[in-house]
Short mmCIF file of C-alpha atoms in Angstrom, two decimals:
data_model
loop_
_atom_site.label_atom_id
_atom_site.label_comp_id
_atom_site.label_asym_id
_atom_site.label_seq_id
_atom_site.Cartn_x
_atom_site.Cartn_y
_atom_site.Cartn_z
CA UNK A 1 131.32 39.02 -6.37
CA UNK A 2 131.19 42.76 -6.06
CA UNK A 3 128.84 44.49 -4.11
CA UNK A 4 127.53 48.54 -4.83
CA UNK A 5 128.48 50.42 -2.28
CA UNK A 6 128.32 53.93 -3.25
CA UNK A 7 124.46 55.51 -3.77
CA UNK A 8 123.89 54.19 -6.88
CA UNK A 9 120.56 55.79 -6.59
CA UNK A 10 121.89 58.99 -7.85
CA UNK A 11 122.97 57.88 -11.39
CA UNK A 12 119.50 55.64 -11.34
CA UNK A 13 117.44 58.99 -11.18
CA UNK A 14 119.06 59.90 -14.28
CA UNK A 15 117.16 57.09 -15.85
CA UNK A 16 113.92 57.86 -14.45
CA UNK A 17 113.80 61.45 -15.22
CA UNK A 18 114.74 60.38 -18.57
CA UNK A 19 111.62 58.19 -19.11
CA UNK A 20 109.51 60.16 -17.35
CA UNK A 21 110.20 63.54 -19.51
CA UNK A 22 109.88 61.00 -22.87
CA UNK A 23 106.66 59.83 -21.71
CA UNK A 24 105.48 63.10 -20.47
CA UNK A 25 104.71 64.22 -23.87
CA UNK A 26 102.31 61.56 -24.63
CA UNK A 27 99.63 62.35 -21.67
CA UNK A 28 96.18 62.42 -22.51
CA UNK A 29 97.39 61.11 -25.60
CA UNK A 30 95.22 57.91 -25.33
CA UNK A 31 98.31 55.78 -26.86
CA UNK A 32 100.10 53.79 -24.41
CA UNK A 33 102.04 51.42 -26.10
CA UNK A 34 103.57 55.02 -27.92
CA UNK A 35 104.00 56.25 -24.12
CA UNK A 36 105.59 53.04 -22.99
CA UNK A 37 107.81 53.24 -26.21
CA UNK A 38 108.96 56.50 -25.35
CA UNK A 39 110.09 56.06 -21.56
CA UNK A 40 111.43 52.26 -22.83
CA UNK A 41 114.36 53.73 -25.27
CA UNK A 42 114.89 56.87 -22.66
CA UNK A 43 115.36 54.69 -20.11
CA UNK A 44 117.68 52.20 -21.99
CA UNK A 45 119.54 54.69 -23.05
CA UNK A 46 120.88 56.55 -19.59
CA UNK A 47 120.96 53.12 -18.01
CA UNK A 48 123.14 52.00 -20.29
CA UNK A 49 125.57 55.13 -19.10
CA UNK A 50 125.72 53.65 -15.24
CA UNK A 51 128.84 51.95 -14.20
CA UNK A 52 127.45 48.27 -13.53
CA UNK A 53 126.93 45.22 -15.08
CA UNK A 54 123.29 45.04 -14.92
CA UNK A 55 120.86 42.39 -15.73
CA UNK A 56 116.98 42.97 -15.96
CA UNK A 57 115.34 40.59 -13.70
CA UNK A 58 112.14 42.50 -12.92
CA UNK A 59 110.58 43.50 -16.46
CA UNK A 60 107.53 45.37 -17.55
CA UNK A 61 105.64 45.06 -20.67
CA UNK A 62 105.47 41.03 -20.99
CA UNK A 63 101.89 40.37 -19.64
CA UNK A 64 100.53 43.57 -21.45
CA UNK A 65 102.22 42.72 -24.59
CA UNK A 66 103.52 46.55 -24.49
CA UNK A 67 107.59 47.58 -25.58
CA UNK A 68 109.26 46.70 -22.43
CA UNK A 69 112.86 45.98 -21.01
CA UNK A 70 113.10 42.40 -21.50
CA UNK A 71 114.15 39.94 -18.77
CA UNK A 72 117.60 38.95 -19.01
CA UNK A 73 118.66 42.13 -20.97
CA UNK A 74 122.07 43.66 -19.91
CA UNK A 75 122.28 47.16 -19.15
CA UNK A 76 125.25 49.61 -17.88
CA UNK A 77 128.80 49.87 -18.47
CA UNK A 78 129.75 46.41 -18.08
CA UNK A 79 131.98 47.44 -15.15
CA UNK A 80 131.75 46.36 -11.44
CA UNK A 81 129.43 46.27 -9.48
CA UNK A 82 127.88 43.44 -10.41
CA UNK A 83 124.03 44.01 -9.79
CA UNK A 84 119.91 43.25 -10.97
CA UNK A 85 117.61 45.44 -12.30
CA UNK A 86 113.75 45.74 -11.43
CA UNK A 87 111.64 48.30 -14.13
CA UNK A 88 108.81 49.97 -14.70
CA UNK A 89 109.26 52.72 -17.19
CA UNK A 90 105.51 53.86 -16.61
CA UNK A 91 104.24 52.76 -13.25
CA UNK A 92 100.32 54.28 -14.76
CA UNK A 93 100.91 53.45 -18.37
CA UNK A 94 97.24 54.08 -18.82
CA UNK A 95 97.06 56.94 -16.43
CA UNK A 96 99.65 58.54 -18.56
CA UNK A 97 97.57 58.35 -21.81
CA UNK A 98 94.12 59.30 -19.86
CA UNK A 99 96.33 61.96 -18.37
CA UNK A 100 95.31 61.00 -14.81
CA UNK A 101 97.60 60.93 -11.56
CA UNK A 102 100.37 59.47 -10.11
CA UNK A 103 101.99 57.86 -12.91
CA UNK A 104 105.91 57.11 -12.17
CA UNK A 105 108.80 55.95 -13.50
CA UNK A 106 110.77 53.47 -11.82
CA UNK A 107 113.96 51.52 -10.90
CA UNK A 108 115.40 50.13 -8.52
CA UNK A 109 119.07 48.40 -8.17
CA UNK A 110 120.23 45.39 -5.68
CA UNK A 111 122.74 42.85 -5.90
CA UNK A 112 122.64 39.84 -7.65
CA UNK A 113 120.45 37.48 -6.41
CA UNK A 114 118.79 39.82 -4.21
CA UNK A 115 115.17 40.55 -6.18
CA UNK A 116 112.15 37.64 -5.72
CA UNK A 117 111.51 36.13 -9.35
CA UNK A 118 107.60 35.54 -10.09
CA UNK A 119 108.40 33.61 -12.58
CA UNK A 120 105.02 32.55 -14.23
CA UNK A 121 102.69 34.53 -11.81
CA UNK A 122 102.02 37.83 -12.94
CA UNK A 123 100.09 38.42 -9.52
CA UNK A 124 100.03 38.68 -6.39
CA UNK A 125 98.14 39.28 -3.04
CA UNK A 126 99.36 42.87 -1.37
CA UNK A 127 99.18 44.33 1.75
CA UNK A 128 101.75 47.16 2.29
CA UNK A 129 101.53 49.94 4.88
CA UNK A 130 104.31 52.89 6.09
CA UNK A 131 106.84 52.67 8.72
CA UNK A 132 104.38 53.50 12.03
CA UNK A 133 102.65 50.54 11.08
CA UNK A 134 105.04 48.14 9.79
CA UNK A 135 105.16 45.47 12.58
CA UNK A 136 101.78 45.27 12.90
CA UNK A 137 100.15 44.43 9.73
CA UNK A 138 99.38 40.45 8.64
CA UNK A 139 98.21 39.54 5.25
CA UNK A 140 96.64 36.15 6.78
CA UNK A 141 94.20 37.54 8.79
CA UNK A 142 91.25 39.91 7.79
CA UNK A 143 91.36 43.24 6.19
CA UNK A 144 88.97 44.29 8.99
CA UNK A 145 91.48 43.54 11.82
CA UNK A 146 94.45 44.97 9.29
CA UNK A 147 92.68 48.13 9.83
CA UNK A 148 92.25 47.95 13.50
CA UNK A 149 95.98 47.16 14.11
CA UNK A 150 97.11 49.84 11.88
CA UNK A 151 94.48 52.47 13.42
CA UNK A 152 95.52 51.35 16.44
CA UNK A 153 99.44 51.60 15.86
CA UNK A 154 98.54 55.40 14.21
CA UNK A 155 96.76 56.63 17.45
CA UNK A 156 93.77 56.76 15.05
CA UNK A 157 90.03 55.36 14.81
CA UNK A 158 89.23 52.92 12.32
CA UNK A 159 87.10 55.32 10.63
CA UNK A 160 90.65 57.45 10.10
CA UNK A 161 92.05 55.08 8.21
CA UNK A 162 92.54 54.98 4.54
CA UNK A 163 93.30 52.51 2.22
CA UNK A 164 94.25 52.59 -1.03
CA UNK A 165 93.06 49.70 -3.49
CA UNK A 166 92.95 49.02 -7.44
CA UNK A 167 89.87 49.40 -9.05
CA UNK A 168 88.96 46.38 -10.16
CA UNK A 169 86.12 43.93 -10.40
CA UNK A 170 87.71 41.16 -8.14
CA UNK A 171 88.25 43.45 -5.14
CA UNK A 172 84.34 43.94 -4.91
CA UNK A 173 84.17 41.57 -1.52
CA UNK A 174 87.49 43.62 -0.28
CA UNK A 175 86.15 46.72 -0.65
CA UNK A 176 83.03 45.90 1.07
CA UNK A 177 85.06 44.51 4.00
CA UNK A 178 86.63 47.56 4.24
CA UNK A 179 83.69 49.61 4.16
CA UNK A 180 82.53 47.29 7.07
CA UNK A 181 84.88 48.87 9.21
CA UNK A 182 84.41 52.86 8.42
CA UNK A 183 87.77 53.34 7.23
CA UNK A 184 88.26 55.26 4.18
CA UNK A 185 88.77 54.12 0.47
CA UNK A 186 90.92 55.61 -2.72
CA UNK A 187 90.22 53.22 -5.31
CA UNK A 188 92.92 54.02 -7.69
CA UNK A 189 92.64 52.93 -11.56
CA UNK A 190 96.09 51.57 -12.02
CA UNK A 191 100.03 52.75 -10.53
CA UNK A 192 100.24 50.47 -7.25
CA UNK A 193 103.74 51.10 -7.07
CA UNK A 194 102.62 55.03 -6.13
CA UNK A 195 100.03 53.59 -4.15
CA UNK A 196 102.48 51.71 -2.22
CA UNK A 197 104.77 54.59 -1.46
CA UNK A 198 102.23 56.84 -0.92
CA UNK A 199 101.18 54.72 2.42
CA UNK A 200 105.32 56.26 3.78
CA UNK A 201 104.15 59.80 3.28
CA UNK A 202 102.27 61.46 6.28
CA UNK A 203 100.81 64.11 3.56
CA UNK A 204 99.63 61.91 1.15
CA UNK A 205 96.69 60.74 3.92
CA UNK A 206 97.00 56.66 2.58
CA UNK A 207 97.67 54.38 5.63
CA UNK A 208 97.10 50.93 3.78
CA UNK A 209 97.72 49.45 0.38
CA UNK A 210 95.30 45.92 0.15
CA UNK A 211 94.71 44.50 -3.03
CA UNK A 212 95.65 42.20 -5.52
CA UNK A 213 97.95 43.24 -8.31
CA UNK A 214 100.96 43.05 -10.73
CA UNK A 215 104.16 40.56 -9.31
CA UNK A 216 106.58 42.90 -11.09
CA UNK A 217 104.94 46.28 -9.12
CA UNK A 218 105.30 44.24 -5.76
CA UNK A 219 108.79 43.67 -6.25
CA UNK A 220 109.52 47.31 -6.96
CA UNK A 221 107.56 48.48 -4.32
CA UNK A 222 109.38 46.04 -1.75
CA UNK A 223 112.76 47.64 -2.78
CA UNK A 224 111.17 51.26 -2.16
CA UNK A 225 109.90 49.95 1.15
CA UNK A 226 112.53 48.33 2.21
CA UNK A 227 114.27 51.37 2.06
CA UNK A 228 111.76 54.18 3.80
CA UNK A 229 111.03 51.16 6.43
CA UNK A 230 107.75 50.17 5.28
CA UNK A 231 106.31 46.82 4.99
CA UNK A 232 105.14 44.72 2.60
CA UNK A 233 103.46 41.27 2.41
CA UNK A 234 102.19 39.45 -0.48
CA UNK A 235 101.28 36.10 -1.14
CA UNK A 236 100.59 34.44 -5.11
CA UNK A 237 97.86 34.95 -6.82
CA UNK A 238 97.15 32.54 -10.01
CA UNK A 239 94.73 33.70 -12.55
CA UNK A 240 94.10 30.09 -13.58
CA UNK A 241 94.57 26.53 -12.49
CA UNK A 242 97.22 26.42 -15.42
CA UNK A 243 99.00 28.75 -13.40
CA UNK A 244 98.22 27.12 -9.88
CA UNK A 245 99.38 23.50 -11.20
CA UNK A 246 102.80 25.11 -12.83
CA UNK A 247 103.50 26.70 -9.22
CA UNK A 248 103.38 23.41 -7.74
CA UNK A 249 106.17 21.77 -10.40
CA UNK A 250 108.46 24.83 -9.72
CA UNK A 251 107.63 24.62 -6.01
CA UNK A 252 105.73 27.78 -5.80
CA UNK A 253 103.95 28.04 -2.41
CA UNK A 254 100.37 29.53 -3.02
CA UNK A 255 99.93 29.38 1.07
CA UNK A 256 102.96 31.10 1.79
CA UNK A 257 103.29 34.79 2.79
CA UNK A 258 106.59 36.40 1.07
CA UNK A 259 107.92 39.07 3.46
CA UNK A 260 109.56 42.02 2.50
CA UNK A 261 113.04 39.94 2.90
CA UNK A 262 112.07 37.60 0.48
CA UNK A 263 111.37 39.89 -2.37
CA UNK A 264 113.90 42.15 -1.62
CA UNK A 265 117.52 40.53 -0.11
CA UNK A 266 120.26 42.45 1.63
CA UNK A 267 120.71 46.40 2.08
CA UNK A 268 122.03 47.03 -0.44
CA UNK A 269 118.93 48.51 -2.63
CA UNK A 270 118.30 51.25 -4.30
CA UNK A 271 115.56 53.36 -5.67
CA UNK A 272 114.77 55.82 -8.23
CA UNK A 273 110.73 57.28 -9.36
CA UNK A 274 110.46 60.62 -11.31
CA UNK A 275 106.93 61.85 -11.81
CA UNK A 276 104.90 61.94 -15.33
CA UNK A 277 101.93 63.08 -14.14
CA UNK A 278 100.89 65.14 -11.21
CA UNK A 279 100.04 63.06 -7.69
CA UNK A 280 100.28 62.64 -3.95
CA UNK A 281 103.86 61.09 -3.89
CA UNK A 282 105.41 63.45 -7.34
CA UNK A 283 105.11 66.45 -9.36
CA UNK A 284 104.83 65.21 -12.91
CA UNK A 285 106.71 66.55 -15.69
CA UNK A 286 106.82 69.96 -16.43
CA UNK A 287 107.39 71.48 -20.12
CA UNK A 288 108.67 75.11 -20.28
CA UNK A 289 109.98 76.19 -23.85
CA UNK A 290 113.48 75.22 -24.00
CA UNK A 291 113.44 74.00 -20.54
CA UNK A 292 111.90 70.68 -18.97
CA UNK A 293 111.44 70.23 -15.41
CA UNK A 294 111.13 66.94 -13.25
CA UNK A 295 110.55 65.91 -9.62
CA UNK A 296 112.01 62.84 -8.08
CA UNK A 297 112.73 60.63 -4.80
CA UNK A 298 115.60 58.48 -4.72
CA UNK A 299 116.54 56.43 -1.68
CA UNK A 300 118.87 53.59 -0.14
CA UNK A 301 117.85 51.24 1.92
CA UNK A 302 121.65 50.97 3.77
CA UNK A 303 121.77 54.20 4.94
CA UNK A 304 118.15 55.21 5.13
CA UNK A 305 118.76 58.33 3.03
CA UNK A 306 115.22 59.55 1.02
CA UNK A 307 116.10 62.43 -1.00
CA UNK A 308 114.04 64.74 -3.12
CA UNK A 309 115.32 66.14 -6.33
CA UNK A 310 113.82 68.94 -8.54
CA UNK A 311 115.92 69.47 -11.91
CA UNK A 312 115.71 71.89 -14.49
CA UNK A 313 116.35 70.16 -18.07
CA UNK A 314 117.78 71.45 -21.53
CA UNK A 315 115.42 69.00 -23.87
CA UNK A 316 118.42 70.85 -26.48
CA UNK A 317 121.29 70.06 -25.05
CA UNK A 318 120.15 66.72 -23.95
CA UNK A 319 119.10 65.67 -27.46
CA UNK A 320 122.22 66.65 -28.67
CA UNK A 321 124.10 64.12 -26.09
CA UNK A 322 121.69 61.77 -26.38
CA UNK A 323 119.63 61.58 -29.48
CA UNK A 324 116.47 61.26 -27.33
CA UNK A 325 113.93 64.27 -28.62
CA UNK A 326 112.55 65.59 -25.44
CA UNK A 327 110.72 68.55 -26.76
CA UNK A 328 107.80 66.01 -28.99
#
């Protein structure tokens, strides 16, 4: 079986910025499924042009009934290497069409075999902090000592810390463990892949990512992790005893912790986000007349590498080569 070896990250970005510009011009729209359409046939598109032979194991769009790259769909060349795909076209669908922060687009590349499969659960348990704190953290103990280990391993107080949590009803005990503590609180909408990330980046101010939300985002972030030397642990998280009882006949685990190894396999992972809307981790897109321009982070977990790339975009020239209409 062949292996990628050279930064495929570099071709994946291509596909990112290409969703990201299509669903740029739907912000504050209040459509997603016309935003997620957009970056969907973008994205297909360019990743279509990548030397691989690519299957989608990580999917969007299935539990939000929303256009999405299917499961199981081929994408690239057809040509060696032989690899799986985990996408999110819109990491923020809904931030997009509230025109809100830190919505990404996303992919990320490893060989076969090497991404976690959910399967049925569309959920999971997350803890996920940066690389000063990645030994330390343990999603089996409480939030409260979480935060002391990670305050600790940051030279910080408790009350320093910040965590970064979805905004949802469930969390409400969470959040008031946190707030137990001191430590700090961005309660985020939607976009935990961002929120994720944003614990690697000093500037951003996020230490800790707690929470429960989607399996396909934890995947993702694990290969963006894995790659910037984070850490991330999650466990299942069924919404239903439907759900629990089919984990048992497919030998699901609900006690068991998934490390970052075992939803992310091997080194050889790549990733790729462009910004559509502006936040801590991107720039979002940027339209300028004839000319578009994007900001983007790729990275490989083999050699470490985390680059930034800002690029300056004909939406003519681009249409003409592609057929995608970047200018709305």
């Amino acid at each position: 079986m062949s292996v990628p070896e050279r930064n495929m990250a570099l071709e994946l970005v291509r596909a990112t910025e290409s969703a990201a510009m299509a669903a740029g011009r739907w912000m504050g729209r209040g459509d997603k499924n016309g935003a997620d359409k957009a970056a969907v046939d973008a994205m297909r598109f360019m990743l279509n042009t990548v030397e691989m032979d690519g299957v989608v194991v990580i999917g969007e769009g299935e539990k939000d009934e929303a256009p999405m790259l299917f499961n199981g769909e081929r994408l690239g060349t057809g040509s060696e290497p032989q690899v799986d795909i985990a996408v999110d076209p819109i990491d923020g669908t809904r931030l997009c069409a509230l025109g809100r922060p830190n919505s990404v687009s996303v992919v990320a590349v490893g060989e076969r075999g090497a991404f976690y499969d959910p399967k049925h659960i569309f959920y999971m348990n997350k803890l996920a902090t940066g690389p000063t704190a990645a030994d330390v953290i343990d999603i089996t103990i409480p939030i409260e000592e979480n935060i002391a280990r990670v305050a600790k391993a940051k030279n910080k107080k408790p009350r320093d810390v910040t965590v970064v949590v979805l905004d949802r009803p469930r969390h409400e005990k969470l959040i008031a463990a946190i707030r137990s503590t001191g430590a700090l609180i961005r309660l985020i909408p939607d976009g935990d892949v961002a929120g994720a990330l944003m614990t690697c980046k000093e500037e951003s101010g996020i230490d800790l990512l707690a929470g429960v939300g989607g399996s396909p985002e934890a995947v993702i972030s694990a290969a963006a992790l894995k790659c910037v030397g984070g850490n991330l642990q999650c466990m299942l998280w069924p919404r239903n005893e439907e759900e629990a009882e089919r984990c048992g006949q497919v030998g699901q685990d609900l006690d068991a912790v998934l490390q970052l190894e075992d939803l992310v396999k091997g080194k050889n992972v790549f990733f790729a986000a462009t910004g559509v809307t502006d936040g801590e981790l991107l720039k979002g897109v940027r339209y300028e007349g004839r000319k578009i321009k994007t900001t983007s982070l790729v990275m490989r977990a083999k050699s470490g590498t985390i680059r930034y790339i800002e690029a300056i975009h004909s939406a003519e020239k681009l249409r003409e080569i592609s057929g995608v209409n970047y200018e709305g």
